[in-house]
Amino acid sequence: MKREQLEVYFIMGSQNVKSNEPLAVLEKALQAGVTIFQFREKGADARTGQAYEDFARACQKLCQKYTIPFIVNDDIELALKLDADGLHIGQDDLSVKEARKRIGEKILGVSVHTMSELEVAIQFDTDYVGIGPIYGTKSKDDAKPATGTRFLNQVATNYPSLPIVGIGGITPENTHEVIRAGGDGVAVISAICESEDIQATVQLFKINK
Ligand code: TZP
Ligand code: MG
Protein backbone atom coordinates (compact mmCIF):
# COMPACT_ATOMS: atom_id res chain seq x y z
CA MET A 1 0.00 0.00 0.00
CA LYS A 2 1.02 3.60 -0.45
CA ARG A 3 1.73 5.41 2.80
CA GLU A 4 -0.31 8.42 1.60
CA GLN A 5 -3.37 6.19 1.92
CA LEU A 6 -2.99 6.35 5.70
CA GLU A 7 -3.22 10.16 5.82
CA VAL A 8 -6.70 10.36 7.36
CA TYR A 9 -7.73 6.86 8.39
CA PHE A 10 -11.36 6.93 9.44
CA ILE A 11 -12.67 4.19 11.74
CA MET A 12 -16.35 3.81 12.56
CA GLY A 13 -19.08 1.52 13.74
CA SER A 14 -22.70 2.36 14.46
CA GLN A 15 -21.83 2.52 18.19
CA ASN A 16 -19.67 5.59 17.50
CA VAL A 17 -22.45 7.64 15.96
CA LYS A 18 -25.07 9.33 18.14
CA SER A 19 -27.39 10.38 15.31
CA ASN A 20 -28.38 6.83 14.40
CA GLU A 21 -27.30 7.58 10.84
CA PRO A 22 -23.82 6.11 10.62
CA LEU A 23 -24.00 5.78 6.83
CA ALA A 24 -24.62 9.51 6.52
CA VAL A 25 -21.57 10.16 8.70
CA LEU A 26 -19.46 7.80 6.61
CA GLU A 27 -20.56 9.42 3.38
CA LYS A 28 -19.75 12.89 4.70
CA ALA A 29 -16.31 11.69 5.77
CA LEU A 30 -15.71 10.14 2.34
CA GLN A 31 -16.84 13.31 0.60
CA ALA A 32 -14.54 15.30 2.87
CA GLY A 33 -11.54 13.24 1.77
CA VAL A 34 -10.71 10.54 4.31
CA THR A 35 -8.16 8.28 2.66
CA ILE A 36 -9.05 4.84 4.04
CA PHE A 37 -11.91 3.40 6.09
CA GLN A 38 -12.06 0.70 8.75
CA PHE A 39 -15.35 -0.99 9.61
CA ARG A 40 -15.22 -1.51 13.39
CA GLU A 41 -18.62 -2.62 14.64
CA LYS A 42 -17.95 -3.53 18.22
CA GLY A 43 -19.15 -3.42 21.82
CA ALA A 44 -22.46 -3.71 23.66
CA ASP A 45 -24.42 -1.56 21.19
CA ALA A 46 -22.98 -3.09 18.03
CA ARG A 47 -25.15 -4.66 15.39
CA THR A 48 -25.02 -8.44 15.10
CA GLY A 49 -26.05 -11.19 12.70
CA GLN A 50 -27.66 -10.15 9.43
CA ALA A 51 -27.90 -6.48 10.49
CA TYR A 52 -24.11 -6.50 11.06
CA GLU A 53 -23.42 -7.96 7.63
CA ASP A 54 -25.90 -5.68 5.86
CA PHE A 55 -24.39 -2.62 7.52
CA ALA A 56 -20.88 -3.74 6.56
CA ARG A 57 -21.97 -4.17 2.95
CA ALA A 58 -23.55 -0.72 2.91
CA CYS A 59 -20.32 0.81 4.24
CA GLN A 60 -18.30 -1.10 1.65
CA LYS A 61 -20.55 0.13 -1.14
CA LEU A 62 -20.00 3.74 -0.07
CA CYS A 63 -16.23 3.21 0.06
CA GLN A 64 -16.36 1.78 -3.47
CA LYS A 65 -18.32 4.81 -4.66
CA TYR A 66 -15.46 7.05 -3.47
CA THR A 67 -12.71 4.51 -4.35
CA ILE A 68 -11.43 4.37 -0.80
CA PRO A 69 -10.08 1.10 0.67
CA PHE A 70 -12.56 -0.76 2.89
CA ILE A 71 -10.80 -2.49 5.78
CA VAL A 72 -12.53 -4.85 8.24
CA ASN A 73 -11.52 -4.80 11.90
CA ASP A 74 -10.86 -8.21 13.52
CA ASP A 75 -13.39 -10.28 11.60
CA ILE A 76 -11.53 -12.27 8.96
CA GLU A 77 -14.63 -14.24 8.00
CA LEU A 78 -16.43 -11.01 7.14
CA ALA A 79 -13.39 -9.63 5.29
CA LEU A 80 -13.27 -12.77 3.13
CA LYS A 81 -17.02 -13.03 2.63
CA LEU A 82 -17.27 -9.42 1.44
CA ASP A 83 -13.98 -9.51 -0.46
CA ALA A 84 -12.91 -6.45 1.52
CA ASP A 85 -9.73 -4.61 0.59
CA GLY A 86 -8.11 -5.58 3.84
CA LEU A 87 -8.15 -6.65 7.47
CA HIS A 88 -6.92 -4.93 10.61
CA ILE A 89 -6.06 -7.05 13.65
CA GLY A 90 -4.94 -6.43 17.20
CA GLN A 91 -2.91 -8.64 19.48
CA ASP A 92 -6.01 -10.40 20.86
CA ASP A 93 -7.25 -11.49 17.45
CA LEU A 94 -6.02 -14.29 15.21
CA SER A 95 -2.26 -14.43 14.73
CA VAL A 96 -0.55 -12.27 12.13
CA LYS A 97 0.76 -15.43 10.50
CA GLU A 98 -2.70 -16.95 10.16
CA ALA A 99 -4.21 -13.64 9.02
CA ARG A 100 -1.62 -13.20 6.27
CA LYS A 101 -2.01 -16.79 5.16
CA ARG A 102 -5.79 -16.48 4.88
CA ILE A 103 -6.11 -13.03 3.31
CA GLY A 104 -3.30 -13.43 0.79
CA GLU A 105 -2.47 -10.18 -0.96
CA LYS A 106 -5.12 -8.04 0.71
CA ILE A 107 -4.04 -5.14 2.93
CA LEU A 108 -3.10 -6.34 6.42
CA GLY A 109 -2.75 -3.87 9.29
CA VAL A 110 -1.65 -4.82 12.80
CA SER A 111 -1.84 -2.90 16.09
CA VAL A 112 1.48 -3.12 17.90
CA HIS A 113 2.63 -1.85 21.29
CA THR A 114 6.11 -3.35 21.67
CA MET A 115 9.15 -4.05 19.51
CA SER A 116 8.54 -7.79 19.73
CA GLU A 117 4.96 -7.42 18.49
CA LEU A 118 6.30 -5.20 15.73
CA GLU A 119 8.88 -7.76 14.64
CA VAL A 120 6.22 -10.46 14.29
CA ALA A 121 4.04 -8.10 12.24
CA ILE A 122 6.95 -7.33 9.92
CA GLN A 123 7.87 -11.01 9.62
CA PHE A 124 4.47 -11.69 8.07
CA ASP A 125 4.52 -8.67 5.79
CA THR A 126 2.11 -6.37 7.55
CA ASP A 127 1.26 -3.54 5.15
CA TYR A 128 1.11 -0.98 7.94
CA VAL A 129 1.12 -0.86 11.72
CA GLY A 130 -1.24 1.02 14.02
CA ILE A 131 0.38 2.48 17.14
CA GLY A 132 -1.51 3.81 20.14
CA PRO A 133 -3.31 4.92 22.08
CA ILE A 134 -1.16 8.00 21.62
CA TYR A 135 -3.54 10.14 23.69
CA GLY A 136 -6.45 9.29 25.98
CA THR A 137 -9.41 7.72 24.20
CA LYS A 138 -13.00 6.98 25.13
CA SER A 139 -13.63 4.93 22.00
CA LYS A 140 -11.98 1.67 23.06
CA ASP A 141 -13.10 -0.08 26.24
CA ASP A 142 -9.95 -2.13 26.71
CA ALA A 143 -7.48 0.53 25.56
CA LYS A 144 -4.06 0.47 27.14
CA PRO A 145 -2.83 3.67 28.83
CA ALA A 146 -1.92 6.53 26.49
CA THR A 147 1.75 6.44 25.55
CA GLY A 148 2.42 9.67 23.68
CA THR A 149 4.50 9.56 20.51
CA ARG A 150 7.64 7.91 21.94
CA PHE A 151 7.14 4.34 20.70
CA LEU A 152 5.83 5.54 17.35
CA ASN A 153 8.95 7.65 16.94
CA GLN A 154 11.16 4.69 17.83
CA VAL A 155 9.44 2.52 15.20
CA ALA A 156 9.61 5.24 12.54
CA THR A 157 13.32 5.70 13.21
CA ASN A 158 14.18 2.00 13.17
CA TYR A 159 11.90 1.00 10.27
CA PRO A 160 11.80 3.98 7.91
CA SER A 161 10.05 2.11 5.10
CA LEU A 162 7.20 0.77 7.24
CA PRO A 163 3.90 2.68 6.91
CA ILE A 164 2.69 3.81 10.36
CA VAL A 165 -0.58 5.23 11.56
CA GLY A 166 -1.04 6.73 15.03
CA ILE A 167 -4.31 6.18 16.90
CA GLY A 168 -6.09 7.24 20.06
CA GLY A 169 -7.41 10.67 21.01
CA ILE A 170 -6.12 12.29 17.85
CA THR A 171 -7.65 15.62 16.88
CA PRO A 172 -6.78 18.32 14.33
CA GLU A 173 -4.98 20.11 17.19
CA ASN A 174 -2.53 17.32 18.02
CA THR A 175 -2.20 15.57 14.65
CA HIS A 176 1.02 17.43 13.80
CA GLU A 177 2.76 15.82 16.80
CA VAL A 178 2.00 12.36 15.43
CA ILE A 179 3.24 13.30 11.96
CA ARG A 180 6.33 15.00 13.35
CA ALA A 181 7.13 11.83 15.33
CA GLY A 182 7.16 9.87 12.07
CA GLY A 183 3.55 8.79 11.51
CA ASP A 184 2.29 8.66 7.94
CA GLY A 185 -1.21 9.41 9.08
CA VAL A 186 -3.73 9.43 11.88
CA ALA A 187 -6.52 6.96 12.64
CA VAL A 188 -9.55 8.68 14.05
CA ILE A 189 -12.95 7.74 15.46
CA SER A 190 -14.50 10.40 17.70
CA ALA A 191 -12.97 13.57 16.26
CA ILE A 192 -14.79 12.80 13.00
CA CYS A 193 -17.87 10.93 14.26
CA GLU A 194 -18.68 13.67 16.76
CA SER A 195 -17.79 16.63 14.56
CA GLU A 196 -20.49 19.21 13.83
CA ASP A 197 -18.75 19.89 10.53
CA ILE A 198 -17.09 16.78 9.17
CA GLN A 199 -15.94 18.50 5.97
CA ALA A 200 -14.04 21.14 7.96
CA THR A 201 -12.63 18.64 10.46
CA VAL A 202 -11.21 16.33 7.79
CA GLN A 203 -9.72 19.32 5.97
CA LEU A 204 -8.10 20.47 9.23
CA PHE A 205 -6.49 17.06 9.72
CA LYS A 206 -4.88 17.49 6.31
CA ILE A 207 -3.90 21.13 6.73
CA ASN A 208 -2.47 20.65 10.23
CA LYS A 209 -0.18 17.75 9.30
N1 TZP B 1 -7.25 1.54 19.25
C1 TZP B 1 -6.46 2.24 20.04
S1 TZP B 1 -7.19 3.69 20.52
C2 TZP B 1 -8.60 3.35 19.63
C3 TZP B 1 -8.45 2.13 19.00
C4 TZP B 1 -9.44 1.47 18.16
C5 TZP B 1 -9.78 4.26 19.60
C6 TZP B 1 -9.52 5.53 18.85
O1 TZP B 1 -10.67 6.36 18.87
P1 TZP B 1 -10.61 7.93 19.10
O2 TZP B 1 -12.04 8.32 19.37
O3 TZP B 1 -10.09 8.54 17.84
O4 TZP B 1 -9.73 8.17 20.29
MG1 MG C 1 -9.01 -6.27 17.56
XYZ file of N, CA and C and ligand atoms in Angstrom:
641
model
N 0.826 -1.198 0.000
C 0.000 0.000 0.000
C 0.865 1.255 0.000
N 0.285 2.326 -0.462
C 1.022 3.596 -0.447
C 0.808 4.275 0.904
N 1.879 4.833 1.462
C 1.734 5.414 2.799
C 0.781 6.607 2.812
N 0.634 7.284 1.675
C -0.314 8.420 1.603
C -1.740 7.975 1.909
N -2.008 6.695 1.654
C -3.370 6.195 1.918
C -3.723 6.224 3.406
N -2.721 6.326 4.256
C -2.986 6.353 5.700
C -3.254 7.761 6.226
N -3.187 8.757 5.372
C -3.216 10.164 5.815
C -4.342 10.468 6.814
N -5.575 10.212 6.406
C -6.695 10.362 7.358
C -7.488 9.052 7.329
N -7.196 8.215 8.321
C -7.727 6.857 8.387
C -8.956 6.889 9.296
N -10.117 6.828 8.685
C -11.364 6.933 9.443
C -11.837 5.553 9.880
N -12.171 5.443 11.165
C -12.669 4.192 11.742
C -14.054 4.462 12.325
N -14.990 3.579 12.056
C -16.348 3.814 12.558
C -17.143 2.525 12.663
N -18.021 2.515 13.657
C -19.078 1.519 13.740
C -20.322 2.273 14.168
N -21.478 1.618 14.109
C -22.700 2.356 14.460
C -22.654 2.836 15.911
N -21.925 2.124 16.770
C -21.832 2.515 18.187
C -21.119 3.861 18.389
N -20.414 4.320 17.386
C -19.673 5.587 17.500
C -20.484 6.803 17.061
N -21.695 6.547 16.559
C -22.455 7.644 15.956
C -23.761 7.870 16.721
N -23.893 9.056 17.297
C -25.070 9.334 18.137
C -26.344 9.503 17.320
N -26.220 10.018 16.118
C -27.394 10.385 15.315
C -28.216 9.201 14.810
N -27.678 7.980 14.959
C -28.380 6.831 14.403
C -28.309 6.775 12.877
N -27.471 7.618 12.295
C -27.303 7.578 10.838
C -25.826 7.431 10.480
N -25.251 6.287 10.855
C -23.820 6.108 10.615
C -23.444 6.183 9.137
N -24.346 5.739 8.262
C -23.995 5.779 6.830
C -23.885 7.220 6.335
N -24.709 8.094 6.901
C -24.616 9.511 6.517
C -23.288 10.097 6.990
N -22.864 9.691 8.185
C -21.566 10.158 8.704
C -20.435 9.642 7.815
N -20.508 8.360 7.465
C -19.456 7.804 6.609
C -19.423 8.527 5.262
N -20.577 8.771 4.697
C -20.556 9.417 3.377
C -19.986 10.828 3.467
N -20.333 11.550 4.525
C -19.754 12.894 4.702
C -18.229 12.815 4.829
N -17.769 11.837 5.581
C -16.313 11.690 5.766
C -15.630 11.351 4.436
N -16.274 10.502 3.648
C -15.705 10.137 2.336
C -15.694 11.351 1.413
N -16.784 12.094 1.425
C -16.842 13.313 0.598
C -15.771 14.309 1.028
N -15.510 14.332 2.331
C -14.542 15.299 2.867
C -13.098 14.899 2.570
N -12.887 13.624 2.203
C -11.539 13.245 1.775
C -10.770 12.324 2.694
N -11.467 11.557 3.568
C -10.707 10.543 4.313
C -10.073 9.582 3.303
N -8.943 9.012 3.664
C -8.156 8.285 2.660
C -8.275 6.764 2.759
N -8.850 6.278 3.850
C -9.052 4.837 4.036
C -10.110 4.694 5.122
N -10.849 3.589 5.093
C -11.905 3.403 6.092
C -11.817 2.019 6.723
N -11.999 1.982 8.033
C -12.062 0.703 8.750
C -13.438 0.512 9.378
N -14.071 -0.595 9.047
C -15.355 -0.988 9.614
C -15.083 -1.661 10.955
N -15.503 -0.992 12.036
C -15.219 -1.505 13.387
C -16.510 -1.484 14.197
N -17.305 -2.508 14.007
C -18.619 -2.616 14.641
C -18.430 -3.490 15.875
N -18.477 -2.862 17.044
C -17.946 -3.531 18.224
C -18.565 -3.007 19.503
N -18.680 -3.862 20.517
C -19.150 -3.417 21.824
C -20.614 -3.741 22.056
N -21.112 -3.326 23.205
C -22.456 -3.705 23.657
C -23.548 -3.268 22.681
N -23.365 -2.089 22.059
C -24.424 -1.558 21.188
C -24.248 -1.950 19.718
N -23.267 -2.773 19.437
C -22.981 -3.088 18.035
C -24.068 -3.946 17.403
N -24.216 -3.803 16.113
C -25.153 -4.663 15.389
C -24.577 -6.073 15.304
N -25.470 -7.043 15.179
C -25.021 -8.442 15.103
C -25.781 -9.154 13.982
N -25.330 -10.346 13.657
C -26.047 -11.187 12.703
C -26.212 -10.536 11.346
N -27.408 -10.667 10.786
C -27.657 -10.152 9.433
C -27.530 -8.626 9.382
N -27.964 -7.957 10.463
C -27.895 -6.483 10.489
C -26.427 -6.022 10.418
N -25.565 -6.776 11.070
C -24.113 -6.499 11.059
C -23.573 -6.624 9.629
N -23.916 -7.732 8.998
C -23.415 -7.956 7.633
C -23.999 -6.933 6.645
N -25.274 -6.652 6.771
C -25.902 -5.676 5.865
C -25.256 -4.296 6.016
N -25.010 -3.928 7.258
C -24.389 -2.623 7.524
C -22.973 -2.579 6.944
N -22.235 -3.671 7.128
C -20.877 -3.735 6.565
C -20.928 -3.580 5.040
N -21.864 -4.267 4.415
C -21.971 -4.174 2.946
C -22.316 -2.754 2.499
N -23.171 -2.097 3.257
C -23.548 -0.720 2.908
C -22.338 0.217 3.034
N -21.546 0.002 4.069
C -20.320 0.815 4.238
C -19.351 0.541 3.081
N -19.213 -0.732 2.742
C -18.304 -1.097 1.651
C -18.730 -0.447 0.341
N -20.035 -0.447 0.098
C -20.552 0.134 -1.140
C -20.211 1.632 -1.224
N -20.351 2.309 -0.099
C -20.004 3.740 -0.073
C -18.504 3.935 -0.339
N -17.686 3.094 0.283
C -16.228 3.211 0.057
C -15.907 2.989 -1.421
N -16.602 2.044 -2.034
C -16.361 1.777 -3.467
C -16.758 2.982 -4.304
N -17.860 3.623 -3.919
C -18.317 4.813 -4.661
C -17.235 5.908 -4.669
N -16.494 6.007 -3.570
C -15.455 7.053 -3.470
C -14.047 6.472 -3.698
N -13.983 5.237 -4.143
C -12.715 4.509 -4.352
C -11.720 4.661 -3.193
N -12.242 4.342 -2.022
C -11.433 4.373 -0.800
C -11.376 2.937 -0.251
N -10.175 2.478 0.168
C -10.082 1.099 0.666
C -11.009 0.838 1.868
N -11.650 -0.323 1.830
C -12.564 -0.762 2.888
C -11.875 -1.873 3.675
N -11.556 -1.570 4.925
C -10.802 -2.494 5.776
C -11.735 -2.993 6.878
N -11.697 -4.281 7.177
C -12.528 -4.845 8.240
C -11.677 -5.057 9.492
N -12.203 -4.606 10.632
C -11.515 -4.802 11.898
C -11.818 -6.199 12.461
N -10.773 -6.930 12.783
C -10.857 -8.212 13.520
C -11.477 -9.405 12.790
N -12.528 -9.181 12.045
C -13.386 -10.277 11.600
C -12.955 -10.787 10.219
N -12.061 -11.774 10.239
C -11.532 -12.272 8.963
C -12.603 -12.949 8.121
N -13.572 -13.576 8.779
C -14.630 -14.243 7.999
C -15.404 -13.203 7.189
N -15.706 -12.079 7.828
C -16.431 -11.010 7.136
C -15.567 -10.433 6.013
N -14.295 -10.207 6.303
C -13.393 -9.635 5.290
C -13.364 -10.527 4.044
N -13.321 -11.837 4.266
C -13.270 -12.775 3.126
C -14.622 -12.851 2.420
N -15.674 -12.903 3.202
C -17.024 -13.026 2.632
C -17.359 -11.831 1.737
N -16.952 -10.632 2.191
C -17.266 -9.417 1.437
C -16.198 -9.080 0.395
N -15.122 -9.855 0.383
C -13.982 -9.515 -0.462
C -13.551 -8.071 -0.192
N -13.364 -7.781 1.085
C -12.911 -6.446 1.518
C -11.512 -6.186 0.976
N -11.088 -4.940 1.048
C -9.728 -4.607 0.586
C -8.674 -5.017 1.596
N -9.100 -5.205 2.847
C -8.106 -5.579 3.842
C -8.699 -5.890 5.192
N -7.797 -6.242 6.104
C -8.147 -6.648 7.466
C -7.208 -5.948 8.432
N -7.768 -5.474 9.547
C -6.921 -4.927 10.612
C -7.081 -5.791 11.848
N -5.978 -6.215 12.435
C -6.057 -7.048 13.646
C -5.238 -6.449 14.782
N -5.691 -6.792 15.997
C -4.937 -6.430 17.198
C -4.231 -7.663 17.725
N -3.680 -7.525 18.907
C -2.910 -8.637 19.477
C -3.813 -9.704 20.086
N -5.100 -9.408 20.276
C -6.015 -10.397 20.858
C -6.791 -11.154 19.785
N -6.516 -10.853 18.544
C -7.252 -11.489 17.450
C -6.450 -12.679 16.925
N -6.804 -13.175 15.751
C -6.023 -14.289 15.215
C -4.577 -13.840 14.978
N -3.669 -14.803 14.845
C -2.258 -14.426 14.732
C -1.987 -13.734 13.397
N -0.924 -12.963 13.362
C -0.548 -12.271 12.131
C -0.234 -13.299 11.042
N 0.403 -14.373 11.444
C 0.762 -15.434 10.500
C -0.483 -16.010 9.822
N -1.450 -16.362 10.658
C -2.704 -16.954 10.165
C -3.467 -15.935 9.298
N -3.485 -14.690 9.760
C -4.208 -13.644 9.015
C -3.596 -13.482 7.624
N -2.285 -13.379 7.573
C -1.621 -13.200 6.270
C -1.882 -14.397 5.361
N -1.794 -15.580 5.944
C -2.010 -16.792 5.157
C -3.415 -16.795 4.549
N -4.406 -16.380 5.357
C -5.790 -16.476 4.885
C -6.212 -15.327 3.981
N -5.645 -14.144 4.155
C -6.107 -13.033 3.305
C -5.232 -12.814 2.078
N -4.128 -13.548 2.000
C -3.304 -13.431 0.795
C -2.783 -12.017 0.605
N -3.051 -11.472 -0.573
C -2.471 -10.179 -0.956
C -3.236 -8.959 -0.431
N -4.352 -9.187 0.224
C -5.122 -8.036 0.713
C -4.294 -7.230 1.715
N -4.731 -5.988 1.944
C -4.042 -5.141 2.929
C -4.187 -5.765 4.321
N -3.061 -5.869 5.032
C -3.098 -6.344 6.422
C -2.484 -5.283 7.320
N -3.256 -4.821 8.291
C -2.751 -3.875 9.292
C -2.770 -4.527 10.656
N -1.773 -4.203 11.478
C -1.653 -4.816 12.803
C -1.396 -3.732 13.845
N -2.120 -3.797 14.957
C -1.843 -2.897 16.086
C -0.684 -3.468 16.888
N 0.321 -2.660 17.129
C 1.483 -3.125 17.902
C 1.805 -2.132 19.020
N 2.306 -2.686 20.129
C 2.628 -1.849 21.291
C 4.063 -2.035 21.751
N 4.729 -3.063 21.242
C 6.106 -3.349 21.670
C 6.941 -3.729 20.450
N 8.251 -3.672 20.613
C 9.145 -4.049 19.513
C 8.965 -5.519 19.138
N 8.688 -6.379 20.108
C 8.543 -7.787 19.733
C 7.261 -8.009 18.937
N 6.187 -7.320 19.300
C 4.958 -7.422 18.490
C 5.218 -6.881 17.076
N 5.975 -5.811 17.025
C 6.296 -5.202 15.730
C 7.075 -6.168 14.835
N 8.059 -6.849 15.444
C 8.882 -7.762 14.643
C 8.052 -8.904 14.054
N 7.100 -9.403 14.819
C 6.217 -10.457 14.293
C 5.388 -9.913 13.129
N 4.862 -8.710 13.303
C 4.039 -8.100 12.240
C 4.851 -7.964 10.950
N 6.092 -7.524 11.098
C 6.950 -7.333 9.922
C 7.295 -8.677 9.274
N 7.513 -9.670 10.119
C 7.868 -11.008 9.616
C 6.796 -11.543 8.657
N 5.545 -11.202 8.938
C 4.468 -11.688 8.072
C 3.921 -10.574 7.176
N 4.812 -9.664 6.831
C 4.520 -8.671 5.795
C 3.290 -7.828 6.064
N 3.190 -7.321 7.283
C 2.114 -6.366 7.546
C 2.272 -5.187 6.580
N 1.173 -4.671 6.079
C 1.260 -3.536 5.150
C 1.450 -2.218 5.887
N 0.904 -2.167 7.102
C 1.109 -0.982 7.944
C 0.927 -1.415 9.395
N 1.420 -0.603 10.312
C 1.124 -0.861 11.725
C 0.354 0.323 12.306
N -0.517 0.006 13.243
C -1.235 1.018 14.016
C -0.583 1.098 15.385
N -0.286 2.312 15.839
C 0.376 2.483 17.135
C -0.438 3.432 18.010
N -0.759 2.967 19.230
C -1.514 3.808 20.137
C -1.964 3.010 21.355
N -2.808 3.558 22.199
C -3.310 4.919 22.076
C -2.236 5.971 22.372
N -2.126 6.916 21.441
C -1.156 7.998 21.622
C -1.653 8.933 22.733
N -2.920 9.283 22.668
C -3.539 10.138 23.692
C -4.706 9.363 24.305
N -5.315 9.944 25.325
C -6.446 9.285 25.979
C -7.604 9.117 25.008
N -8.296 7.983 25.109
C -9.412 7.724 24.205
C -10.605 7.200 24.984
N -11.798 7.548 24.523
C -13.004 6.975 25.132
C -13.659 6.001 24.170
N -13.011 5.738 23.044
C -13.634 4.926 21.999
C -13.250 3.452 22.037
N -12.380 3.080 22.968
C -11.978 1.667 23.057
C -12.019 1.258 24.526
N -12.891 0.310 24.846
C -13.104 -0.080 26.245
C -11.833 -0.629 26.884
N -11.116 -1.458 26.132
C -9.946 -2.129 26.706
C -8.635 -1.466 26.275
N -8.700 -0.163 26.018
C -7.480 0.526 25.561
C -6.416 0.512 26.648
N -5.183 0.362 26.214
C -4.058 0.467 27.136
C -3.873 1.951 27.493
N -3.059 2.255 28.510
C -2.833 3.672 28.834
C -2.196 4.417 27.660
N -2.494 5.704 27.567
C -1.918 6.525 26.493
C -0.404 6.569 26.638
N 0.278 6.530 25.509
C 1.746 6.436 25.554
C 2.460 7.652 24.973
N 1.731 8.593 24.390
C 2.425 9.668 23.683
C 3.064 9.130 22.406
N 3.962 9.904 21.833
C 4.502 9.556 20.512
C 5.837 8.797 20.569
N 6.311 8.493 21.773
C 7.644 7.909 21.938
C 7.860 6.606 21.154
N 6.969 5.648 21.368
C 7.138 4.342 20.701
C 6.975 4.495 19.188
N 6.024 5.308 18.799
C 5.831 5.543 17.352
C 7.117 6.104 16.738
N 7.721 7.031 17.446
C 8.951 7.648 16.945
C 10.086 6.624 16.841
N 10.137 5.739 17.830
C 11.163 4.685 17.828
C 10.974 3.765 16.607
N 9.725 3.399 16.342
C 9.436 2.519 15.205
C 9.765 3.228 13.889
N 9.356 4.485 13.783
C 9.609 5.242 12.544
C 11.109 5.371 12.286
N 11.866 5.538 13.344
C 13.318 5.702 13.214
C 13.979 4.385 12.807
N 13.538 3.293 13.427
C 14.179 1.997 13.166
C 13.699 1.321 11.887
N 12.482 1.654 11.466
C 11.900 1.002 10.270
C 11.361 2.070 9.320
N 12.243 2.822 8.700
C 11.798 3.982 7.909
C 10.895 3.646 6.729
N 10.918 2.406 6.251
C 10.052 2.114 5.101
C 8.700 1.519 5.496
N 8.470 1.359 6.788
C 7.198 0.768 7.239
C 6.119 1.848 7.394
N 4.989 1.720 6.709
C 3.901 2.678 6.911
C 3.316 2.588 8.333
N 3.139 3.754 8.957
C 2.692 3.809 10.359
C 1.515 4.766 10.500
N 0.511 4.323 11.237
C -0.584 5.232 11.561
C -0.708 5.313 13.082
N -0.824 6.533 13.593
C -1.035 6.728 15.032
C -2.525 6.700 15.318
N -2.878 6.266 16.541
C -4.306 6.181 16.899
C -4.513 6.517 18.375
N -5.691 7.018 18.671
C -6.089 7.236 20.061
C -6.088 8.698 20.442
N -7.281 9.278 20.541
C -7.408 10.667 21.007
C -6.838 11.695 20.050
N -6.742 11.353 18.793
C -6.117 12.290 17.848
C -7.163 13.265 17.307
N -6.775 14.523 17.304
C -7.646 15.625 16.876
C -6.854 16.486 15.885
N -7.535 17.417 15.209
C -6.785 18.318 14.329
C -5.723 19.123 15.087
N -5.931 19.304 16.395
C -4.983 20.108 17.186
C -3.688 19.353 17.499
N -3.762 18.040 17.659
C -2.528 17.323 18.024
C -1.972 16.459 16.888
N -2.629 16.465 15.739
C -2.202 15.571 14.650
C -0.759 15.845 14.206
N -0.348 17.110 14.273
C 1.018 17.425 13.805
C 2.076 16.734 14.655
N 1.769 16.490 15.929
C 2.755 15.822 16.801
C 2.989 14.378 16.332
N 1.904 13.746 15.887
C 1.998 12.355 15.427
C 2.794 12.294 14.118
N 2.533 13.251 13.247
C 3.240 13.295 11.961
C 4.714 13.653 12.190
N 4.945 14.608 13.071
C 6.329 15.004 13.351
C 7.117 13.840 13.965
N 6.448 12.990 14.722
C 7.126 11.829 15.330
C 7.422 10.731 14.300
N 6.853 10.861 13.108
C 7.155 9.869 12.072
C 5.944 9.101 11.560
N 4.761 9.460 12.015
C 3.549 8.792 11.510
C 3.253 9.231 10.083
N 2.715 8.294 9.300
C 2.290 8.656 7.938
C 0.889 9.221 7.951
N 0.160 8.925 9.005
C -1.205 9.412 9.085
C -1.771 9.186 10.465
N -3.042 9.559 10.598
C -3.726 9.434 11.879
C -5.018 8.640 11.698
N -5.270 7.738 12.648
C -6.519 6.960 12.637
C -7.448 7.570 13.681
N -8.676 7.831 13.263
C -9.552 8.680 14.054
C -10.967 8.108 14.123
N -11.519 8.048 15.320
C -12.947 7.745 15.464
C -13.700 9.022 15.873
N -13.570 9.400 17.154
C -14.495 10.403 17.702
C -14.345 11.791 17.099
N -13.132 12.202 16.781
C -12.975 13.572 16.259
C -13.757 13.769 14.962
N -13.976 12.691 14.221
C -14.787 12.800 12.997
C -16.251 12.449 13.293
N -16.476 11.340 13.994
C -17.874 10.927 14.258
C -18.656 11.988 15.028
N -17.980 12.705 15.912
C -18.682 13.674 16.758
C -18.543 15.107 16.261
N -17.966 15.271 15.089
C -17.785 16.630 14.563
C -19.115 17.216 14.079
N -19.309 18.493 14.339
C -20.492 19.213 13.833
C -20.311 19.535 12.353
N -19.057 19.522 11.911
C -18.754 19.893 10.533
C -17.635 18.980 10.020
N -18.059 17.817 9.544
C -17.092 16.777 9.168
C -16.176 17.260 8.038
N -16.740 17.960 7.087
C -15.945 18.504 5.973
C -14.767 19.326 6.515
N -15.081 20.256 7.414
C -14.039 21.144 7.957
C -13.040 20.354 8.800
N -13.528 19.402 9.589
C -12.630 18.635 10.462
C -11.631 17.825 9.639
N -12.122 17.146 8.611
C -11.213 16.329 7.787
C -10.194 17.238 7.088
N -10.648 18.373 6.604
C -9.715 19.315 5.972
C -8.652 19.763 6.960
N -9.068 20.026 8.212
C -8.096 20.467 9.229
C -7.048 19.396 9.514
N -7.478 18.140 9.536
C -6.488 17.061 9.725
C -5.423 17.145 8.636
N -5.844 17.442 7.422
C -4.885 17.487 6.306
C -4.006 18.736 6.371
N -4.639 19.857 6.684
C -3.902 21.132 6.725
C -2.890 21.139 7.875
N -3.295 20.555 9.017
C -2.465 20.650 10.227
C -1.334 19.634 10.290
N -1.206 18.796 9.298
C -0.176 17.752 9.302
C 1.226 18.309 9.520
N -7.247 1.540 19.247
C -6.457 2.243 20.039
S -7.191 3.688 20.524
C -8.597 3.354 19.633
C -8.446 2.125 18.995
C -9.443 1.474 18.157
C -9.775 4.261 19.596
C -9.521 5.531 18.853
O -10.666 6.359 18.871
P -10.605 7.934 19.104
O -12.042 8.322 19.372
O -10.085 8.541 17.840
O -9.733 8.170 20.294
Mg -9.010 -6.268 17.555
